[in-house]
mmCIF file of C-alpha atoms in Angstrom:
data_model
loop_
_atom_site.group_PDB
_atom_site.id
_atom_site.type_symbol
_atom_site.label_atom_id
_atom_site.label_comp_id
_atom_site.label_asym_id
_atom_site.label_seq_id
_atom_site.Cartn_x
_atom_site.Cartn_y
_atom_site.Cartn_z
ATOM 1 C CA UNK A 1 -76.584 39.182 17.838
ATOM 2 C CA UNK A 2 -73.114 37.741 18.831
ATOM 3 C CA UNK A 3 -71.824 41.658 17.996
ATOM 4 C CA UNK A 4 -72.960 41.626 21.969
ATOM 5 C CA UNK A 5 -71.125 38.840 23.301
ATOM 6 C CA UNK A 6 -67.775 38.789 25.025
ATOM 7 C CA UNK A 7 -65.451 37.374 22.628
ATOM 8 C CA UNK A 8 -63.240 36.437 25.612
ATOM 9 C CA UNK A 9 -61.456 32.696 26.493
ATOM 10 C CA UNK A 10 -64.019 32.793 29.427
ATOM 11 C CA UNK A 11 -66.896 34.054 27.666
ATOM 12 C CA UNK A 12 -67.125 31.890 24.348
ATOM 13 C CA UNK A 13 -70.944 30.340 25.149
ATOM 14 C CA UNK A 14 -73.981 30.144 23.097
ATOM 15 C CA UNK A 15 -76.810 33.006 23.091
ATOM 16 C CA UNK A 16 -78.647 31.016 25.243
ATOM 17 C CA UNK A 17 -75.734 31.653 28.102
ATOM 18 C CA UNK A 18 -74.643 34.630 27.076
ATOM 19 C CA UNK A 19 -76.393 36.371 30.003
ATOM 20 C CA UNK A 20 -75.369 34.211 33.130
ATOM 21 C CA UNK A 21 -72.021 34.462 31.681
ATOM 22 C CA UNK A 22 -71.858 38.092 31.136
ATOM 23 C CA UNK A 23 -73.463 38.521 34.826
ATOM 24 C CA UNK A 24 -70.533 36.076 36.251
ATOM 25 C CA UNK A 25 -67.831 38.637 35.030
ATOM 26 C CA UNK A 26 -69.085 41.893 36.574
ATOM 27 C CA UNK A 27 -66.968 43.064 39.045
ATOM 28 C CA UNK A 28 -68.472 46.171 41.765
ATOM 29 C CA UNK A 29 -67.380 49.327 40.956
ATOM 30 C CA UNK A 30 -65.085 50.953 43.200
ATOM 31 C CA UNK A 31 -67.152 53.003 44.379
ATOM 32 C CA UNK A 32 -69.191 51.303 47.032
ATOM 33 C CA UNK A 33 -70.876 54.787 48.507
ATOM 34 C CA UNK A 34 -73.327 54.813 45.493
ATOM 35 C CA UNK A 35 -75.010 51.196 46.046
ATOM 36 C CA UNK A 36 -78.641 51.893 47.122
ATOM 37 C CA UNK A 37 -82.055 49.483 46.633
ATOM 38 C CA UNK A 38 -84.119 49.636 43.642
ATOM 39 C CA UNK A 39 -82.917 49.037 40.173
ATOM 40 C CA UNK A 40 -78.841 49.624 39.208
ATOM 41 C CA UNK A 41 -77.714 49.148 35.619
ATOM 42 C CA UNK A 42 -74.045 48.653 34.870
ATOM 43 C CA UNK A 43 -72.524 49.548 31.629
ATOM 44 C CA UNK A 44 -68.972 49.867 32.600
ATOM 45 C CA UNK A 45 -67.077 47.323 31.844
ATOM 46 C CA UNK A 46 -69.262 44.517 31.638
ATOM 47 C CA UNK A 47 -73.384 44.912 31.325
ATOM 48 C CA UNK A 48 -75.342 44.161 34.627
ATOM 49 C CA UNK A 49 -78.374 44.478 36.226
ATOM 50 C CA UNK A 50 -79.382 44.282 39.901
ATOM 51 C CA UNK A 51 -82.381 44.834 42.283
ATOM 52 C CA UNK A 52 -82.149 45.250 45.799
ATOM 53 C CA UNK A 53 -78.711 44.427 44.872
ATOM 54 C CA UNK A 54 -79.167 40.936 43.829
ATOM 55 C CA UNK A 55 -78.371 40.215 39.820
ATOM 56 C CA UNK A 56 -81.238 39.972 37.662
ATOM 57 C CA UNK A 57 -80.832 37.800 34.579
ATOM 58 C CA UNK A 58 -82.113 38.738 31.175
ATOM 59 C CA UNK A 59 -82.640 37.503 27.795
ATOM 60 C CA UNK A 60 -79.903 38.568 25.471
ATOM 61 C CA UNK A 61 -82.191 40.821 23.136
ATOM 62 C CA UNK A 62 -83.453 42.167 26.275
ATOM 63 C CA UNK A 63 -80.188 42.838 27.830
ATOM 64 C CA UNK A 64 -79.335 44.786 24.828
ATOM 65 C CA UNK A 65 -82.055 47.080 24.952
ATOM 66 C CA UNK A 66 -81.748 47.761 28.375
ATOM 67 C CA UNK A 67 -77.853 48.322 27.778
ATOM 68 C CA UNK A 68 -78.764 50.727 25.057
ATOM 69 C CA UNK A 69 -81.707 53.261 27.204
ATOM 70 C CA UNK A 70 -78.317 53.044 29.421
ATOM 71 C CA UNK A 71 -76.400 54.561 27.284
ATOM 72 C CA UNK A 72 -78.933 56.836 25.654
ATOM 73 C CA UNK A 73 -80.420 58.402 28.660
ATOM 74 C CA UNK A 74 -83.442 60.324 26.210
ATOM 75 C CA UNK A 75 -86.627 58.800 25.419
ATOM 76 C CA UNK A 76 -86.148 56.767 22.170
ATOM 77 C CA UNK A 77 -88.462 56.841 19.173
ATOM 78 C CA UNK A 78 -89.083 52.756 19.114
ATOM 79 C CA UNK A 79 -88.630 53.006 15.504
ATOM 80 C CA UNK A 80 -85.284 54.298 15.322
ATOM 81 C CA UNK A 81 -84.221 52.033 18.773
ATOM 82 C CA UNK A 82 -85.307 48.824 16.561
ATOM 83 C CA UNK A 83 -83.472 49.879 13.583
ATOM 84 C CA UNK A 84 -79.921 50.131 15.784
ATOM 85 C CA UNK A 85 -80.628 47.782 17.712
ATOM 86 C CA UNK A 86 -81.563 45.025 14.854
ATOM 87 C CA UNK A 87 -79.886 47.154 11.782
ATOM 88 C CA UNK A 88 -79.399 44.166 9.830
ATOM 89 C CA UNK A 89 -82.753 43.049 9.255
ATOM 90 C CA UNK A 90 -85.929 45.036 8.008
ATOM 91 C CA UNK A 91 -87.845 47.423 9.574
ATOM 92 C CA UNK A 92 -91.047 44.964 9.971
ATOM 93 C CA UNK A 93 -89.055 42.077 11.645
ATOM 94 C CA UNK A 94 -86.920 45.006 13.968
ATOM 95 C CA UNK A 95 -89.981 46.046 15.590
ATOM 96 C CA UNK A 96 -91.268 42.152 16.274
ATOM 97 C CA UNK A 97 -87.758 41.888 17.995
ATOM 98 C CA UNK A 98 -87.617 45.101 19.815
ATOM 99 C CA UNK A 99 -91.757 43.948 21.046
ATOM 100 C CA UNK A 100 -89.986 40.628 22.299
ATOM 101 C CA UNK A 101 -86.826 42.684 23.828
ATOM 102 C CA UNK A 102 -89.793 44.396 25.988
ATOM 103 C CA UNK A 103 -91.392 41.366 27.169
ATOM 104 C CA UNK A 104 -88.719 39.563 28.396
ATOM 105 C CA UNK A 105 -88.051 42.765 30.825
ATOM 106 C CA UNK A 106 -90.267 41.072 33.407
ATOM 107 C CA UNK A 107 -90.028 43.693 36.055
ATOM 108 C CA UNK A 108 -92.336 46.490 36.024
ATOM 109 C CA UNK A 109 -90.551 49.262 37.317
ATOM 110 C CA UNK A 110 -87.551 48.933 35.183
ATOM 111 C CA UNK A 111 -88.927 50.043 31.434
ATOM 112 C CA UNK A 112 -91.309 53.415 30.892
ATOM 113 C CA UNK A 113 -92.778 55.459 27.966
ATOM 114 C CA UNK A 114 -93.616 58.675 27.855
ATOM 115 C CA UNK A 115 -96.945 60.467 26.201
ATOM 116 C CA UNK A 116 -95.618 59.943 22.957
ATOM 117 C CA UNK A 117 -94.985 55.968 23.378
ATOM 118 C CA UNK A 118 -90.993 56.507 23.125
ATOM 119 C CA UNK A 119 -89.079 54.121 25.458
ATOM 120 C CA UNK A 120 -86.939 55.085 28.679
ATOM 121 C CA UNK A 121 -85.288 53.745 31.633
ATOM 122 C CA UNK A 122 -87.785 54.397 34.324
ATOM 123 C CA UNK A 123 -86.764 57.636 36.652
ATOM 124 C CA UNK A 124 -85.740 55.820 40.091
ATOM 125 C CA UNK A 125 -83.308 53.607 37.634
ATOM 126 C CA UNK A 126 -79.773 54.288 38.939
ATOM 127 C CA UNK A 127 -77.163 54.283 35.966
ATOM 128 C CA UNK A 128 -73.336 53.961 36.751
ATOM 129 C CA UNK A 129 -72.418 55.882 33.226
ATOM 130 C CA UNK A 130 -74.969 58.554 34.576
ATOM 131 C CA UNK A 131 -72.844 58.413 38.188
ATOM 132 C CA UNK A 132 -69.744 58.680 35.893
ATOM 133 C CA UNK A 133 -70.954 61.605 33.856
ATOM 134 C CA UNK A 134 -71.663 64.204 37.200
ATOM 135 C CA UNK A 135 -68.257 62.988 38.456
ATOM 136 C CA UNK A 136 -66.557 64.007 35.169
ATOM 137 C CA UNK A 137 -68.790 66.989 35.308
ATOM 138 C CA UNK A 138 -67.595 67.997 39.203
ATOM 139 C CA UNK A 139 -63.948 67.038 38.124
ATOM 140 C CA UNK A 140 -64.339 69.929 35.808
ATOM 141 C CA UNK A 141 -65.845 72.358 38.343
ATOM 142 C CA UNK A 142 -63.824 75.569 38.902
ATOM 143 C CA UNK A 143 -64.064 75.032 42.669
ATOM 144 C CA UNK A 144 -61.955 71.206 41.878
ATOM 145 C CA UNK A 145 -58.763 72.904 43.527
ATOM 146 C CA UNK A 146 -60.361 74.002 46.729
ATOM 147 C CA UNK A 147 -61.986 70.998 46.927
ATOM 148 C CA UNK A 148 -59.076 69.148 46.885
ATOM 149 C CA UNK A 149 -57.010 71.153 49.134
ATOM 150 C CA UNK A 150 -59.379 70.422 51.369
ATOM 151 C CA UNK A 151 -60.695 67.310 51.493
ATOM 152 C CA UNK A 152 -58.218 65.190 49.047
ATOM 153 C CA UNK A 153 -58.464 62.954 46.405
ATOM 154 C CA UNK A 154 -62.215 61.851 45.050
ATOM 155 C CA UNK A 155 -63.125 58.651 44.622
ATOM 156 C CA UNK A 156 -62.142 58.035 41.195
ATOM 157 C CA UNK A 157 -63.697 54.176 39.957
ATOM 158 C CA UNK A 158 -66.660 54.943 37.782
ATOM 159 C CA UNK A 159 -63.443 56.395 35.899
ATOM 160 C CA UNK A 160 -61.598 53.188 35.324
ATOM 161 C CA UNK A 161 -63.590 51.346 32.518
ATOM 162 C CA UNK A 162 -65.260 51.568 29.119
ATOM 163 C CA UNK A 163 -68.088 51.480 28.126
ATOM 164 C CA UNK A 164 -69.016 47.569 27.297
ATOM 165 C CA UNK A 165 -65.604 47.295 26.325
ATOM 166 C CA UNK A 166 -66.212 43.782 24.584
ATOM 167 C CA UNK A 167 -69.344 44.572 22.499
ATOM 168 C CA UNK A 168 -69.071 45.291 19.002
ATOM 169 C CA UNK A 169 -72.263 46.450 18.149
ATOM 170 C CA UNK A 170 -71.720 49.748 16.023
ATOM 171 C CA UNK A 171 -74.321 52.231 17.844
ATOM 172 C CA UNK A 172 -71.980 51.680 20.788
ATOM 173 C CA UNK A 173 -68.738 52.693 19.485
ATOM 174 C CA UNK A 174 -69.387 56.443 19.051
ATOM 175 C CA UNK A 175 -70.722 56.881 22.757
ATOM 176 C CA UNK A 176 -67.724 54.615 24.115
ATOM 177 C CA UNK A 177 -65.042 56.460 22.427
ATOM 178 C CA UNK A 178 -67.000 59.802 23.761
ATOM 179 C CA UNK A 179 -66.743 58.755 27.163
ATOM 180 C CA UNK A 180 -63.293 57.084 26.949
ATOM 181 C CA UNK A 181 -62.098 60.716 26.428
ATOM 182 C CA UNK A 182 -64.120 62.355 28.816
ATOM 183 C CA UNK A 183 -63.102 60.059 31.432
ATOM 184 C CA UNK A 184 -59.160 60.715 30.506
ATOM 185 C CA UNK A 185 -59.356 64.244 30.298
ATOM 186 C CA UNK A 186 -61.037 63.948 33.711
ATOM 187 C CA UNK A 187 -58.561 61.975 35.206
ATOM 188 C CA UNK A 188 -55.314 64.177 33.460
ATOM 189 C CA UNK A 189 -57.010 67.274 35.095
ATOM 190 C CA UNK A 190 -57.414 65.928 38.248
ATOM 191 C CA UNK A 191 -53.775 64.287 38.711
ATOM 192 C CA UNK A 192 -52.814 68.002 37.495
ATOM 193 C CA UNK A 193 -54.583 69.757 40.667
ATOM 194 C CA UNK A 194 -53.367 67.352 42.750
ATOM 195 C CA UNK A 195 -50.083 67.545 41.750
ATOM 196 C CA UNK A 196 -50.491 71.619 41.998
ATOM 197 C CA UNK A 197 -51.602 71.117 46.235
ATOM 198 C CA UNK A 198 -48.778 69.013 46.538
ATOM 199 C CA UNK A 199 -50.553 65.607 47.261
ATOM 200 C CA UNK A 200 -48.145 63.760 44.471
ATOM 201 C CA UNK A 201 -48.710 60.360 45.679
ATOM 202 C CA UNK A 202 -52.354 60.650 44.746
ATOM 203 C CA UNK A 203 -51.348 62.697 41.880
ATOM 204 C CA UNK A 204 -48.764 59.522 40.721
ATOM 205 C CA UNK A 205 -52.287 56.972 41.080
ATOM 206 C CA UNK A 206 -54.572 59.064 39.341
ATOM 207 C CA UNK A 207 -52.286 59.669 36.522
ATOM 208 C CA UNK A 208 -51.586 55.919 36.461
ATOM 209 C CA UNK A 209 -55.465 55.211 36.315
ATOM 210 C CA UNK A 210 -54.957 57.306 32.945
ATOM 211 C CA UNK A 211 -52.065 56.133 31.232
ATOM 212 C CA UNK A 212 -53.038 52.155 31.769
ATOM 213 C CA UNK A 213 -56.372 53.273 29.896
ATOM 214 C CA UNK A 214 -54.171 54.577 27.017
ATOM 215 C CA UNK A 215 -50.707 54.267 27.140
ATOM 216 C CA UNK A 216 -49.497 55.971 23.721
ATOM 217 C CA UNK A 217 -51.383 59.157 24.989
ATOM 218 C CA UNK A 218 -49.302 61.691 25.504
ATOM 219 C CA UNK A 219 -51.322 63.712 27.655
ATOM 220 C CA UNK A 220 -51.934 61.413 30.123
ATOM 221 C CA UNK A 221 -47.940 60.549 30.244
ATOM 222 C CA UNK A 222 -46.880 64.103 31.020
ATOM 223 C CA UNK A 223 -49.114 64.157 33.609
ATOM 224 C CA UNK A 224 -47.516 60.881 35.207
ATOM 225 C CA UNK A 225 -44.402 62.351 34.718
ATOM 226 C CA UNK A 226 -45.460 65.580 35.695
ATOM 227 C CA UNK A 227 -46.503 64.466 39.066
ATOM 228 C CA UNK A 228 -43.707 62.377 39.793
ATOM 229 C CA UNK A 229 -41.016 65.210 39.686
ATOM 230 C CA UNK A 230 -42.983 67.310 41.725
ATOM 231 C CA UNK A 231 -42.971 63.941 44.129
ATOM 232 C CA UNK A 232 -39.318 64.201 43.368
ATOM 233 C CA UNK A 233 -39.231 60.516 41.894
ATOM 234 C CA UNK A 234 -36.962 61.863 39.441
ATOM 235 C CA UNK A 235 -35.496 58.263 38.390
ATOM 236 C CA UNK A 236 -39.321 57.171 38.238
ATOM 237 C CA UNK A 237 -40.539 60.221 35.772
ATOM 238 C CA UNK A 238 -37.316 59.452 33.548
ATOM 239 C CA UNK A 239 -38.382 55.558 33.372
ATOM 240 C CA UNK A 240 -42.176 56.532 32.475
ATOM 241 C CA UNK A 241 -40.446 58.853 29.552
ATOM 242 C CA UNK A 242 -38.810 55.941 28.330
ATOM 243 C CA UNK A 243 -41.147 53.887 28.465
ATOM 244 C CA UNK A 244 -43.308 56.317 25.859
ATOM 245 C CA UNK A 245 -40.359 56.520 23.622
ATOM 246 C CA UNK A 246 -40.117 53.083 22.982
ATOM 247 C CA UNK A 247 -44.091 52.787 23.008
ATOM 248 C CA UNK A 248 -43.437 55.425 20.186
ATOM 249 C CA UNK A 249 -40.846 53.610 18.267
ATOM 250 C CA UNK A 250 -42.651 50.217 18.212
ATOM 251 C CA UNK A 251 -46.199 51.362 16.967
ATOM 252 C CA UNK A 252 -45.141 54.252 14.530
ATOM 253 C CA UNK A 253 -41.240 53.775 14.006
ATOM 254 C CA UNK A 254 -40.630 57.374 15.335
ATOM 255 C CA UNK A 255 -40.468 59.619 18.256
ATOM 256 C CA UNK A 256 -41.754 62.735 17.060
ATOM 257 C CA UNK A 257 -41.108 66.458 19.555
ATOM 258 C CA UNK A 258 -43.563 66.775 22.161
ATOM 259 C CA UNK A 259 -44.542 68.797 24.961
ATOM 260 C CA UNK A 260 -43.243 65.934 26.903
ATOM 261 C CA UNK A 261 -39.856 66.423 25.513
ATOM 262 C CA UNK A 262 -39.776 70.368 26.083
ATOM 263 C CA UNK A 263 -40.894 69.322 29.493
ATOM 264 C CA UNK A 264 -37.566 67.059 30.020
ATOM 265 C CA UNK A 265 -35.513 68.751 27.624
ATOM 266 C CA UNK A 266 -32.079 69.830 29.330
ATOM 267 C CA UNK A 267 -31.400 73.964 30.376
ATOM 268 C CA UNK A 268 -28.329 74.175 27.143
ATOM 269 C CA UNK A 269 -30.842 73.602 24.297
ATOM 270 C CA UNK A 270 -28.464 74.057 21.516
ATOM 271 C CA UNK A 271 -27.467 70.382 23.037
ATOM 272 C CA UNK A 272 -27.010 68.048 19.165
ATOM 273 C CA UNK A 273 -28.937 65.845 18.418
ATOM 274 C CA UNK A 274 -28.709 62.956 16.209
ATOM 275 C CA UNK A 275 -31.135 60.238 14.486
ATOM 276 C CA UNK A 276 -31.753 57.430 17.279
ATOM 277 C CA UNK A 277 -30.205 60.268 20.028
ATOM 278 C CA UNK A 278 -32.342 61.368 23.041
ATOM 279 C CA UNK A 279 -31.531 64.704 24.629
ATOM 280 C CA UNK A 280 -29.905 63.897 28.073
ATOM 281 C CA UNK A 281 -31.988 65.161 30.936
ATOM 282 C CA UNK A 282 -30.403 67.045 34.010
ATOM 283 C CA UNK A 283 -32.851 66.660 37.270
ATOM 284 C CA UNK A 284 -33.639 70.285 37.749
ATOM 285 C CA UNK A 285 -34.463 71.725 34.045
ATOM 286 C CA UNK A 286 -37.542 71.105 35.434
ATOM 287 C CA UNK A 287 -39.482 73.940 36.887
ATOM 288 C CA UNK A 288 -41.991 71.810 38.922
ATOM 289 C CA UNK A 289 -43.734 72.827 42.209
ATOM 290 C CA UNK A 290 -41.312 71.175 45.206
ATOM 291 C CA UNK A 291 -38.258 71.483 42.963
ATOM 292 C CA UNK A 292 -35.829 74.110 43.150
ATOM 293 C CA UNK A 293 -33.239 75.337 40.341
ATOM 294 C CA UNK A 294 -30.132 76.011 41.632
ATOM 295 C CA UNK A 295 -28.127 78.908 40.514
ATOM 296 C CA UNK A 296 -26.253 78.069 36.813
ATOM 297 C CA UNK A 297 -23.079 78.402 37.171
ATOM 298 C CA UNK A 298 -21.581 78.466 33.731
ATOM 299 C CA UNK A 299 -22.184 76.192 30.769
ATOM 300 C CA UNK A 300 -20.719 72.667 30.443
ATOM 301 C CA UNK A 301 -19.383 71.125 27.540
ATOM 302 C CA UNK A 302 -19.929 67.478 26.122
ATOM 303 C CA UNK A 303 -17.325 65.741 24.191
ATOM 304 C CA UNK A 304 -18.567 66.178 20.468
ATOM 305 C CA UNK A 305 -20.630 69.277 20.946
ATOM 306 C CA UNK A 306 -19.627 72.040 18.481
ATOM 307 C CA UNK A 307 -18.409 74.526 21.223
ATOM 308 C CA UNK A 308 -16.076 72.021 22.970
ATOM 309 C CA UNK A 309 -14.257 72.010 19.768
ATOM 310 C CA UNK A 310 -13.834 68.275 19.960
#
């Protein structure tokens, strides 16, 4: 059962403290506005559980079942919860565990069944991956850019963590990666509206939020960058580029084209290039709302080019 443990300097305790430590880390989300009474389980980040917003300690197997009907919103057969939950032992000594899991859950309004004896969070149970889910879902709405020409940037902080980032357990990694890339494309799209109503310095934080998450994704980079020239932080979008070149050339040896390069890439694209060379970037081959191209007025040379004859 150590799969569920945080492997962390701070977190290196026995089973039997697993819990108070785990509870000792959690952090409130950032978003305060959805703290209410009753139940609250946290999943983000690190696992918690409150009532009346005061922590509630459980036994480790117990935590772990709770943690998964968090994650897996729909009733679960108890048969197949036992066997991911205990997948290294038998069938026979899964379901004793998963029995023992549901007794140590000593408050009644926390654990329910339905009519076919398969196991659920009870209905007033408030989720923060749930919370996190409709955001993603209203971040994808087609009204997002009259929303936010209107009222500004939305409280982004459900949007900020994994899913129990330092468990191991394997029926966790699918739905963690799933949300990890929900919650980026969220966060890209919405530093792209804002960027597109002109509100750049929330544009710059949300796209920030993103590439911390995953910093060799490219997606989330241009959007940095993308929001920064429209801020006009020219130097600032040219430092971020850089930064992903060299993130490039230390984990795969390479900078391969990208969109992010077309995006920077200078107005003469005939400009050579050269193993190790970057194209040099001129502040307004960028079409970017704000920004301005001024009129060309003729083509300029660099020493070594093949039309300066040199």
């Amino acid at each position: 059962m150590s799969d569920d443990h945080c492997r962390s300097s701070e977190c290196d305790v026995t089973p039997a403290h697993a819990e108070s430590a785990d509870l000792a880390t959690e952090r409130a989300p950032a978003d305060r506005s959805t703290e209410c009474s009753g139940p609250r389980v946290r999943v983000l980040g690190a696992f918690g559980l409150r009532v009346d917003d005061h922590p509630v300690p459980l036994p480790v197997d117990s935590r772990r079942l709770i943690a998964y009907l968090a994650v897996h919103p729909r009733p679960q057969p108890t048969a197949a919860l036992a066997a991911d939950l205990w997948s290294g032992v038998g069938p026979a000594p899964a379901a004793r565990l998963l029995d023992e899991a549901v007794t140590g859950v000593d408050l009644p309004e926390l654990l329910a069944a339905d009519d076919r004896g398969r196991l659920h969070l009870a209905d007033d149970v408030r989720v923060d991956l749930a919370e996190a889910l409709l955001l993603v879902r209203g971040l994808s709405s087609a009204d997002l850019l009259r929303t936010v020409r209107d009222i500004g940037c939305p409280q982004t902080g459900l949007l900020e963590a994994d899913i129990l980032p330092s468990w191991t357990a394997p029926w966790i990694a699918v739905e963690r990666e799933r949300f990890r890339q929900l919650r980026l494309s969220a966060l890209e799209g919405l530093a792209g509206t804002l960027t597109a109503v002109d509100r750049h310095d929330d544009a710059v934080a949300v796209a920030r939020r993103a590439v911390a998450t995953a910093p060799s994704r490219e997606r989330s980079r241009r959007a940095l960058v993308e929001a920064l020239l429209a801020g006009g932080h020219v130097s600032d979008a040219l430092a971020e580029y850089e930064k992903f070149q060299q993130l490039l050339r230390n984990s795969v040896g390479a900078t391969p084209d990208s969109e992010l390069d077309r995006l920077l890439a200078p107005l003469d694209s005939g400009w050579p290039l050269g193993p190790g060379l970057h194209r040099p970037v001129q502040r307004w081959g960028v079409g970017m709302p704000g920004t301005h191209r001024p009129a060309q007025r003729g083509r300029r040379l660099a020493a070594g080019s093949p039309a300066s004859g040199r």
